[in-house]
Amino acid sequence: MPSPDKRVLGLYRPGSVHTVGDGFHVRNLFPSNEVGERLSPFLLLDYAGPTLYAPTDEPRGVGEHPHRGFETVTLVYQGRVAHRDSAGNAGVIGPGDVQWMTAAAGVVHEEKHEREFARRGGTLQMVQLWVNLPRREKLGAPRYQEIHAEAIPVVASRGAKLRVIAGEHGGANGPARTSSPLELFDLRLEAGAEWSAALPRGHTAAVVVLSGKASVNGSRPLAEAEMALLDLEGDGVRVSAEVETIALLLGGQPLGEPVVAHGPFVMSTDQEIHQAIRDYQSGRMGHLG
Ligand code: MN
């Protein structure tokens, strides 16, 4: 039996605009819009750029800082970004690539423009998502997945191309290994094209338009850096593009656990936050070599 489309709960413009370190001019879609639990397990989405950077020999970015209790997921659309962490992982991602970093018990890392990209200068466009971990995995070992564009399956339909980064769509399974059931789809639509799908029942969902103009489940058209938040109920999601559009679809099974966030630490209680601060200060999350 066909089930109803998900209802649109709200449309959001970026809630805050700021610079992370000296290399990422970001527009925050949440948590500054206070969508909170309605998007669990997702905690944060920063949309960086597109910003043109002048050539420099000193790569811009954000230096050594810690994380505990969640995952940072970085998607690059233009430019190249380099990562290095205290768990010994390092890598560079470029257009179409995704870095899925599971901080879990804690890492210290730096995120910079890749040296050669910085030296030549150019446009950087990327998204960073923070994905919460189930409580039982918050103090597990850190992990690092570098997912290159070639490894991401593409599902094409009339005028639409969807890259399945995580979750399942049209028989394709995303390569990202996740700690709870979730969907992360990179959606590209030609002008006038429409894409629709059913998400697993009971999943939170949002569609973020990165460029172009598109409506979601009959909403008014969303412009660049606007987001539609959808209801848990129902399962249908439909994106209709007025012009050529790039959008990101997020879906996930809510964790249903308490969230206590403090800067780069996301735990379940105040006590666990205090412990995270102590562990970082005493060097237990490691250092960059
Ligand atoms: Mn970070």
XYZ file of C-alpha atoms and ligand atoms in Angstrom:
290
model
C 0.000 0.000 0.000
C 1.481 3.397 -0.893
C 2.230 5.491 2.131
C 1.938 9.241 2.427
C 4.667 11.698 1.653
C 6.485 13.135 4.604
C 5.035 16.460 5.731
C 7.284 19.534 5.576
C 7.808 20.731 9.171
C 9.775 23.828 8.301
C 11.981 25.604 5.781
C 15.214 27.132 7.051
C 17.794 29.624 5.880
C 21.292 29.459 7.384
C 21.047 30.243 11.084
C 24.590 31.508 11.460
C 27.466 32.499 9.199
C 31.012 32.289 10.490
C 34.578 31.299 9.735
C 36.024 28.039 11.044
C 39.746 28.577 11.549
C 40.912 30.750 8.670
C 39.873 28.447 5.860
C 36.187 27.645 5.952
C 33.529 30.328 5.504
C 30.467 28.413 6.594
C 26.741 28.827 6.745
C 25.252 26.715 9.507
C 21.896 25.036 8.838
C 21.713 23.326 12.222
C 21.953 23.310 15.197
C 21.619 27.124 14.971
C 18.090 26.651 13.571
C 17.263 24.528 16.632
C 15.913 21.546 14.748
C 17.383 19.412 17.548
C 16.022 15.935 18.033
C 13.929 16.165 14.895
C 17.039 15.321 12.866
C 18.684 12.687 15.089
C 21.267 11.191 14.577
C 22.464 14.333 12.751
C 23.873 17.060 15.024
C 25.289 19.763 12.779
C 25.553 20.802 9.139
C 27.956 23.497 7.981
C 27.960 24.473 4.319
C 31.299 26.000 3.352
C 31.538 28.130 0.260
C 31.723 28.199 -2.633
C 34.505 30.617 -1.686
C 37.419 31.686 -3.881
C 40.768 31.664 -2.060
C 43.875 33.492 -3.236
C 47.084 31.486 -3.640
C 49.137 31.037 -0.464
C 52.111 28.977 0.663
C 50.565 28.620 4.125
C 47.474 26.372 3.789
C 44.380 27.831 5.426
C 42.133 25.769 7.634
C 41.686 24.813 11.232
C 44.554 23.603 13.401
C 44.742 20.942 16.069
C 41.426 20.467 17.938
C 39.656 17.515 19.598
C 36.383 15.634 19.091
C 34.684 12.944 21.182
C 31.399 11.076 21.020
C 30.372 11.497 17.365
C 31.500 11.441 13.725
C 32.541 14.228 11.365
C 31.575 13.628 7.744
C 33.143 15.894 5.134
C 31.926 16.059 1.524
C 33.980 18.027 -0.971
C 32.348 19.548 -4.066
C 35.192 21.827 -5.194
C 38.774 22.145 -3.972
C 40.886 19.744 -1.933
C 41.038 19.250 1.832
C 43.707 17.498 3.896
C 43.138 15.784 7.234
C 45.529 14.453 9.851
C 44.625 12.984 13.260
C 46.106 11.628 16.464
C 44.888 8.100 15.672
C 47.467 8.091 12.875
C 45.062 8.646 9.988
C 45.751 11.161 7.260
C 44.319 11.773 3.832
C 43.262 14.188 1.131
C 39.792 14.391 -0.379
C 38.740 16.208 -3.536
C 35.554 16.747 -5.559
C 33.066 13.899 -5.078
C 35.032 12.326 -2.217
C 33.804 11.857 1.344
C 35.720 11.531 4.586
C 33.900 9.756 7.396
C 35.828 10.257 10.633
C 34.579 8.506 13.746
C 36.016 10.345 16.727
C 34.377 7.977 19.257
C 36.560 8.050 22.431
C 38.517 10.945 21.035
C 40.903 12.245 18.444
C 42.775 15.450 17.927
C 42.898 16.482 14.281
C 43.568 19.298 11.854
C 41.598 20.133 8.712
C 43.405 22.206 6.103
C 43.283 23.161 2.468
C 45.537 20.683 0.676
C 48.986 22.238 0.128
C 49.013 22.261 -3.682
C 45.388 23.508 -3.850
C 46.352 26.300 -1.425
C 49.452 27.159 -3.456
C 47.446 27.543 -6.671
C 44.375 29.092 -5.025
C 40.851 28.271 -6.109
C 37.285 27.670 -5.092
C 36.433 25.570 -2.072
C 32.942 24.161 -1.651
C 32.222 21.511 0.957
C 29.823 20.295 3.604
C 30.649 19.078 7.072
C 28.082 17.034 8.904
C 28.284 15.839 12.495
C 26.608 12.498 13.119
C 25.939 11.362 16.661
C 27.035 7.930 17.850
C 24.818 5.603 19.861
C 25.743 5.912 23.516
C 27.331 2.441 23.606
C 29.807 3.459 20.873
C 30.824 6.876 22.178
C 33.926 5.560 23.918
C 34.918 3.068 21.231
C 38.081 3.199 19.143
C 38.357 6.012 16.575
C 37.901 5.017 12.914
C 38.584 6.692 9.595
C 36.912 6.000 6.245
C 38.122 7.765 3.142
C 35.523 7.185 0.445
C 36.587 8.193 -3.037
C 34.080 9.198 -5.711
C 34.693 5.986 -7.731
C 33.424 3.909 -4.793
C 30.084 5.743 -4.553
C 27.291 4.138 -6.611
C 25.187 6.363 -8.858
C 21.495 5.737 -9.419
C 20.215 7.615 -12.465
C 16.648 8.294 -13.486
C 15.137 10.864 -15.870
C 17.139 14.049 -15.374
C 18.286 12.963 -11.914
C 21.514 11.437 -10.650
C 21.778 10.308 -7.097
C 24.997 9.196 -5.403
C 24.393 6.820 -2.522
C 27.011 7.636 0.110
C 25.237 5.850 2.970
C 22.055 3.824 3.154
C 20.250 2.123 0.271
C 18.483 3.487 -2.782
C 17.327 1.802 -5.978
C 19.200 -1.386 -5.143
C 22.489 0.444 -4.529
C 24.152 0.419 -1.132
C 26.300 3.297 0.061
C 29.898 2.404 0.956
C 29.969 4.314 4.255
C 29.942 2.104 7.316
C 27.609 3.777 9.805
C 26.883 3.150 13.480
C 23.115 3.483 13.116
C 20.788 3.183 10.103
C 20.976 6.368 8.041
C 20.820 7.739 4.516
C 23.165 10.266 2.952
C 22.439 10.964 -0.728
C 24.069 13.500 -3.058
C 21.345 14.487 -5.510
C 21.845 16.281 -8.842
C 18.843 17.325 -10.900
C 18.522 18.926 -14.302
C 16.133 21.867 -14.719
C 12.563 20.567 -14.587
C 13.544 17.131 -13.277
C 11.918 15.458 -10.319
C 13.279 12.752 -8.019
C 11.298 10.797 -5.484
C 11.867 7.885 -3.163
C 10.602 6.293 0.007
C 12.866 6.416 3.031
C 12.726 3.694 5.675
C 9.667 4.195 7.874
C 10.275 6.293 10.995
C 13.448 7.998 9.748
C 14.091 11.686 10.343
C 14.763 13.536 7.087
C 15.925 16.814 5.624
C 16.847 18.083 2.173
C 19.472 20.822 1.861
C 19.728 22.695 -1.449
C 23.391 23.530 -2.067
C 22.920 25.210 -5.426
C 20.011 25.806 -7.763
C 16.364 25.975 -6.834
C 14.034 23.123 -5.910
C 10.891 22.414 -3.954
C 10.549 19.529 -1.509
C 7.219 17.701 -1.125
C 5.337 20.647 -2.586
C 7.070 23.378 -0.579
C 7.911 26.775 -1.986
C 11.144 26.574 -4.011
C 14.244 26.481 -1.827
C 17.240 28.527 -2.929
C 20.937 27.951 -2.262
C 21.741 27.011 1.355
C 18.124 26.475 2.384
C 16.829 23.346 4.063
C 13.497 21.550 4.299
C 12.947 19.564 7.488
C 10.509 16.675 7.123
C 8.309 14.787 9.544
C 9.041 11.330 10.962
C 5.654 10.140 9.754
C 5.193 8.945 6.177
C 8.090 7.966 3.974
C 7.878 9.731 0.601
C 10.395 12.439 -0.320
C 10.082 14.314 -3.615
C 12.468 16.963 -4.902
C 11.423 19.034 -7.939
C 14.075 21.232 -9.546
C 13.214 24.505 -11.268
C 16.787 24.945 -12.458
C 19.852 22.703 -12.336
C 20.174 21.765 -8.669
C 22.562 20.049 -6.278
C 20.997 18.910 -3.008
C 21.865 16.687 -0.098
C 19.367 14.314 1.451
C 19.780 13.232 5.072
C 17.712 10.507 6.677
C 18.169 8.476 9.804
C 16.707 6.379 12.536
C 16.471 8.605 15.629
C 18.793 7.454 18.407
C 16.335 8.366 21.152
C 19.126 9.041 23.652
C 19.991 12.187 25.606
C 22.359 14.606 23.861
C 24.680 16.844 25.877
C 26.880 18.885 23.548
C 29.734 21.133 24.581
C 31.898 22.513 21.759
C 33.725 19.598 20.137
C 32.349 16.993 22.559
C 28.920 15.357 22.294
C 28.049 12.954 25.086
C 24.956 11.853 27.023
C 25.482 13.496 30.438
C 27.179 16.573 31.937
C 29.540 14.268 33.793
C 30.708 12.679 30.552
C 31.360 16.167 29.151
C 33.488 17.072 32.184
C 35.384 13.818 31.730
C 35.945 14.615 28.026
C 37.384 18.023 28.911
C 39.709 16.453 31.503
C 40.789 13.703 29.109
C 41.569 16.214 26.364
C 43.457 18.531 28.718
C 45.513 15.676 30.102
C 46.479 14.560 26.596
C 44.463 11.343 26.584
C 43.047 12.116 23.135
C 46.576 12.211 21.788
C 48.490 14.785 19.803
C 49.423 15.323 16.207
C 52.899 14.089 15.411
Mn 37.160 18.954 13.387
